[in-house]
Each structure stands twice: as structure tokens, then as C-alpha cells.
PDB file of C-alpha atoms and ligand atoms in Angstrom:
ATOM      1  CA  MET U  13       0.142   0.035   0.042  1.00  0.00           C
ATOM      2  CA  LYS U  14       1.125   3.465  -0.804  1.00  0.00           C
ATOM      3  CA  ILE U  15       0.048   7.027   0.177  1.00  0.00           C
ATOM      4  CA  VAL U  16      -0.241   9.800  -2.326  1.00  0.00           C
ATOM      5  CA  SER U  17      -0.831  13.580  -1.677  1.00  0.00           C
ATOM      6  CA  ALA U  18      -4.485  14.107  -2.388  1.00  0.00           C
ATOM      7  CA  CYS U  19      -3.632  17.022  -4.686  1.00  0.00           C
ATOM      8  CA  LEU U  20      -1.859  14.735  -6.944  1.00  0.00           C
ATOM      9  CA  ALA U  21      -4.741  12.280  -7.076  1.00  0.00           C
ATOM     10  CA  GLY U  22      -6.952  15.068  -8.110  1.00  0.00           C
ATOM     11  CA  VAL U  23      -8.477  16.272  -5.207  1.00  0.00           C
ATOM     12  CA  PRO U  24      -8.690  19.923  -5.198  1.00  0.00           C
ATOM     13  CA  CYS U  25      -7.274  20.610  -1.912  1.00  0.00           C
ATOM     14  CA  ARG U  26      -4.337  22.762  -2.513  1.00  0.00           C
ATOM     15  CA  TYR U  27      -3.977  26.309  -0.717  1.00  0.00           C
ATOM     16  CA  ASP U  28      -5.612  27.998  -3.976  1.00  0.00           C
ATOM     17  CA  GLY U  29      -8.475  25.350  -4.243  1.00  0.00           C
ATOM     18  CA  GLN U  30      -6.742  23.473  -7.122  1.00  0.00           C
ATOM     19  CA  ALA U  31      -5.561  20.046  -7.660  1.00  0.00           C
ATOM     20  CA  LYS U  32      -2.325  18.973  -9.525  1.00  0.00           C
ATOM     21  CA  PRO U  33      -3.748  15.635 -11.032  1.00  0.00           C
ATOM     22  CA  ARG U  34      -1.493  13.026 -12.156  1.00  0.00           C
ATOM     23  CA  LEU U  35      -3.113  10.294 -14.192  1.00  0.00           C
ATOM     24  CA  ASP U  36      -1.061   7.316 -12.937  1.00  0.00           C
ATOM     25  CA  LEU U  37      -1.479   8.383  -9.372  1.00  0.00           C
ATOM     26  CA  ILE U  38      -5.325   8.796  -9.823  1.00  0.00           C
ATOM     27  CA  GLU U  39      -5.217   5.203 -11.225  1.00  0.00           C
ATOM     28  CA  LEU U  40      -3.318   4.008  -8.378  1.00  0.00           C
ATOM     29  CA  VAL U  41      -5.590   5.203  -5.789  1.00  0.00           C
ATOM     30  CA  GLN U  42      -8.757   3.860  -8.067  1.00  0.00           C
ATOM     31  CA  LYS U  43      -7.102   0.470  -8.123  1.00  0.00           C
ATOM     32  CA  GLY U  44      -6.909   0.344  -4.350  1.00  0.00           C
ATOM     33  CA  GLU U  45      -3.215   0.326  -4.302  1.00  0.00           C
ATOM     34  CA  ALA U  46      -2.736   3.710  -2.775  1.00  0.00           C
ATOM     35  CA  ILE U  47      -4.792   6.027  -0.386  1.00  0.00           C
ATOM     36  CA  ALA U  48      -4.918   9.716  -0.929  1.00  0.00           C
ATOM     37  CA  LEU U  49      -4.328  12.113   2.356  1.00  0.00           C
ATOM     38  CA  CYS U  50      -4.244  15.768   2.454  1.00  0.00           C
ATOM     39  CA  PRO U  51      -2.492  16.381   6.038  1.00  0.00           C
ATOM     40  CA  GLU U  52      -3.355  20.139   5.644  1.00  0.00           C
ATOM     41  CA  GLU U  53      -6.965  19.273   5.387  1.00  0.00           C
ATOM     42  CA  LEU U  54      -6.611  16.845   8.223  1.00  0.00           C
ATOM     43  CA  GLY U  55      -5.162  19.826  10.299  1.00  0.00           C
ATOM     44  CA  ASP U  56      -8.351  21.648   9.758  1.00  0.00           C
ATOM     45  CA  LEU U  57      -6.643  24.359   7.834  1.00  0.00           C
ATOM     46  CA  GLY U  58      -9.314  24.619   5.232  1.00  0.00           C
ATOM     47  CA  THR U  59      -9.393  25.072   1.440  1.00  0.00           C
ATOM     48  CA  PRO U  60      -8.670  27.449   0.301  1.00  0.00           C
ATOM     49  CA  ARG U  61      -6.144  28.683   2.850  1.00  0.00           C
ATOM     50  CA  PRO U  62      -3.291  31.359   3.075  1.00  0.00           C
ATOM     51  CA  PRO U  63       0.010  29.673   1.610  1.00  0.00           C
ATOM     52  CA  CYS U  64       2.465  28.996   4.184  1.00  0.00           C
ATOM     53  CA  GLU U  65       6.246  28.508   4.540  1.00  0.00           C
ATOM     54  CA  ASN U  66       8.701  27.295   6.931  1.00  0.00           C
ATOM     55  CA  VAL U  67      10.381  30.126   8.585  1.00  0.00           C
ATOM     56  CA  SER U  68      13.042  29.235  11.049  1.00  0.00           C
ATOM     57  CA  GLY U  69      11.282  26.005  12.117  1.00  0.00           C
ATOM     58  CA  LYS U  70       7.895  27.737  12.335  1.00  0.00           C
ATOM     59  CA  ILE U  71       5.253  27.238   9.615  1.00  0.00           C
ATOM     60  CA  LEU U  72       3.893  30.933   9.101  1.00  0.00           C
ATOM     61  CA  THR U  73       1.519  32.602   6.479  1.00  0.00           C
ATOM     62  CA  GLN U  74       3.053  35.635   4.697  1.00  0.00           C
ATOM     63  CA  GLU U  75       1.414  37.713   7.144  1.00  0.00           C
ATOM     64  CA  GLY U  76       3.317  36.080  10.094  1.00  0.00           C
ATOM     65  CA  GLU U  77       0.279  34.150  11.358  1.00  0.00           C
ATOM     66  CA  ASP U  78       1.746  30.901  13.179  1.00  0.00           C
ATOM     67  CA  LYS U  79       0.166  27.816  11.675  1.00  0.00           C
ATOM     68  CA  SER U  80       2.593  25.360  13.241  1.00  0.00           C
ATOM     69  CA  GLU U  81       0.414  23.768  15.505  1.00  0.00           C
ATOM     70  CA  ALA U  82      -2.238  22.873  12.827  1.00  0.00           C
ATOM     71  CA  PHE U  83       0.531  21.532  10.570  1.00  0.00           C
ATOM     72  CA  HIS U  84       1.698  19.305  13.304  1.00  0.00           C
ATOM     73  CA  ARG U  85      -1.742  18.046  14.145  1.00  0.00           C
ATOM     74  CA  GLY U  86      -2.568  17.199  10.535  1.00  0.00           C
ATOM     75  CA  ALA U  87       0.717  15.496   9.987  1.00  0.00           C
ATOM     76  CA  GLN U  88       0.232  13.393  13.031  1.00  0.00           C
ATOM     77  CA  ILE U  89      -3.428  12.434  11.848  1.00  0.00           C
ATOM     78  CA  ALA U  90      -2.118  11.672   8.389  1.00  0.00           C
ATOM     79  CA  LEU U  91       0.756   9.533   9.992  1.00  0.00           C
ATOM     80  CA  ALA U  92      -1.625   7.495  11.918  1.00  0.00           C
ATOM     81  CA  LYS U  93      -3.642   6.754   8.752  1.00  0.00           C
ATOM     82  CA  THR U  94      -0.406   5.880   7.006  1.00  0.00           C
ATOM     83  CA  LEU U  95       0.535   3.146   9.583  1.00  0.00           C
ATOM     84  CA  LYS U  96      -2.967   2.005   9.913  1.00  0.00           C
ATOM     85  CA  VAL U  97      -3.101   0.994   6.229  1.00  0.00           C
ATOM     86  CA  GLY U  98       0.396  -0.428   6.585  1.00  0.00           C
ATOM     87  CA  ALA U  99       1.773   1.824   3.868  1.00  0.00           C
ATOM     88  CA  THR U 100       5.485   1.473   3.240  1.00  0.00           C
ATOM     89  CA  GLU U 101       5.917   4.329   0.691  1.00  0.00           C
ATOM     90  CA  ALA U 102       4.745   7.824   0.006  1.00  0.00           C
ATOM     91  CA  ILE U 103       4.449   9.789  -3.255  1.00  0.00           C
ATOM     92  CA  LEU U 104       4.233  13.438  -2.118  1.00  0.00           C
ATOM     93  CA  LYS U 105       3.930  16.617  -3.959  1.00  0.00           C
ATOM     94  CA  SER U 106       6.973  18.577  -4.181  1.00  0.00           C
ATOM     95  CA  CYS U 107       8.102  21.791  -2.560  1.00  0.00           C
ATOM     96  CA  SER U 108       5.040  21.863  -0.262  1.00  0.00           C
ATOM     97  CA  PRO U 109       5.659  22.877   3.384  1.00  0.00           C
ATOM     98  CA  MET U 110       3.744  19.671   4.448  1.00  0.00           C
ATOM     99  CA  CYS U 111       4.365  17.292   1.731  1.00  0.00           C
ATOM    100  CA  GLY U 112       7.688  18.420   0.244  1.00  0.00           C
ATOM    101  CA  VAL U 113      10.599  16.013  -0.189  1.00  0.00           C
ATOM    102  CA  GLY U 114      14.282  17.337  -0.094  1.00  0.00           C
ATOM    103  CA  LYS U 115      13.369  20.829  -1.053  1.00  0.00           C
ATOM    104  CA  VAL U 116      10.710  23.519   0.327  1.00  0.00           C
ATOM    105  CA  TYR U 117      10.341  27.253  -0.118  1.00  0.00           C
ATOM    106  CA  ASP U 118      12.991  28.868   2.022  1.00  0.00           C
ATOM    107  CA  GLY U 119      10.605  31.216   4.186  1.00  0.00           C
ATOM    108  CA  THR U 120      11.104  34.576   2.262  1.00  0.00           C
ATOM    109  CA  PHE U 121       7.706  33.777   0.063  1.00  0.00           C
ATOM    110  CA  SER U 122       9.866  34.584  -3.028  1.00  0.00           C
ATOM    111  CA  GLY U 123       9.618  31.258  -4.890  1.00  0.00           C
ATOM    112  CA  THR U 124      13.180  30.366  -3.664  1.00  0.00           C
ATOM    113  CA  LEU U 125      13.661  26.909  -2.758  1.00  0.00           C
ATOM    114  CA  THR U 126      16.108  25.458  -0.111  1.00  0.00           C
ATOM    115  CA  THR U 127      16.963  21.977   1.367  1.00  0.00           C
ATOM    116  CA  GLY U 128      14.466  20.501   3.624  1.00  0.00           C
ATOM    117  CA  ASP U 129      11.366  18.151   4.164  1.00  0.00           C
ATOM    118  CA  GLY U 130       7.736  19.035   4.625  1.00  0.00           C
ATOM    119  CA  VAL U 131       6.226  18.462   8.244  1.00  0.00           C
ATOM    120  CA  PHE U 132       4.497  15.379   7.086  1.00  0.00           C
ATOM    121  CA  THR U 133       7.388  14.173   5.220  1.00  0.00           C
ATOM    122  CA  GLN U 134       9.675  14.412   8.222  1.00  0.00           C
ATOM    123  CA  LEU U 135       7.327  12.270  10.297  1.00  0.00           C
ATOM    124  CA  LEU U 136       6.979   9.685   7.574  1.00  0.00           C
ATOM    125  CA  LYS U 137      10.843   9.343   7.445  1.00  0.00           C
ATOM    126  CA  GLN U 138      11.102   9.031  11.102  1.00  0.00           C
ATOM    127  CA  HIS U 139       8.882   6.234  10.775  1.00  0.00           C
ATOM    128  CA  GLY U 140      10.701   4.489   8.128  1.00  0.00           C
ATOM    129  CA  ILE U 141       8.335   5.199   5.306  1.00  0.00           C
ATOM    130  CA  LYS U 142       9.982   5.648   1.978  1.00  0.00           C
ATOM    131  CA  THR U 143       9.311   9.158   0.491  1.00  0.00           C
ATOM    132  CA  LYS U 144       9.413  10.182  -3.161  1.00  0.00           C
ATOM    133  CA  GLU U 145       8.646  13.558  -4.523  1.00  0.00           C
ATOM    134  CA  ARG U 146       6.298  14.391  -7.654  1.00  0.00           C
ATOM    135  CA  ASP U 147       5.789  17.570  -9.380  1.00  0.00           C
TER     136      ASP U 147
HETATM  137 FE1  LIG A  11      -2.391  18.607   0.806  1.00  0.00          FE
HETATM  138 FE2  LIG A  11      -0.017  17.765   0.665  1.00  0.00          FE
HETATM  139 FE3  LIG A  11      -1.126  18.527  -1.550  1.00  0.00          FE
HETATM  140 FE4  LIG A  11      -0.379  20.454   0.235  1.00  0.00          FE
HETATM  141  S1  LIG A  11       0.840  19.152  -1.031  1.00  0.00           S
HETATM  142  S2  LIG A  11      -2.403  20.154  -0.772  1.00  0.00           S
HETATM  143  S3  LIG A  11      -0.865  19.132   2.121  1.00  0.00           S
HETATM  144  S4  LIG A  11      -1.772  16.857  -0.213  1.00  0.00           S
END
């Protein structure tokens, strides 16, 4: 079993209310080989929502509102679901402050990337789940 970022599976759950559908991943979910999760929605952040970035370890909106608690809560709920279905791999939306793998926006809200993982990705790695990014 795999986990897929819900926005890649066609769910319009991104901050701007859009999806990033990828046909092969939609098919994976339809075949029952993957489960689509949106940790930000699981953290009750709502859709649409203000975009957030990791600013020195805190997850903030551009206006400086601290959303760290909701991010961590959503990631924990998503992790619990991941472990419950016995998933061993996650295919995650690139660059997201929640789902990014290996690179995320640098906290300046200027579109600049830096090295790092999203909040959910960090948790998955801590629990030995293989993570892979997808644009
Ligand atoms: Fe939700 Fe992750 Fe997609 Fe963001 S990248 S919309 S948290 S599934």
C-alpha cells in the first residue's frame, strides 16, 4: 500500500483550491493500491487557505500568522492513517511545506527553494516510510 498526496490524486485541496492531478496516481488510488491524504486538510487548515512556508522552523503565513500547531496536528493524523493501512511508501507533492521531499520554499515567500522536508515528510521518514517527490 502507498500514500499519495491528495492534490496529486486529483483532489482540489491545495491552498488555492486547485488540484495537481497526475493520471498514474489517480489510477493507483482507483485500483486500491494507494490512499490519498491531504495532511493540511486533516489539520483543519481549510481550503482555500493562505499559503505557508517554513520560517526558521515555524510554519507561517506571509502575514506572520503561526500555523505550526495545525500543521503538526494534520501531519500526526495523516501519519496515523499511513501506519493503520500499513503503507510503506509515500508519493508526495514537491516543495510543499507539508509534503515536500528534499526541498521546500525558504520562508521568504519569493519562490526560492532550500533544502528540507515538509512536516508530514519528516514524520514519515522518522517512521521508516519511503518518500518520493512528484511535481
Ligand atoms: Fe495537501 Fe500535501 Fe497536496 Fe498540500 S501538498 S494540498 S498538504 S496533499
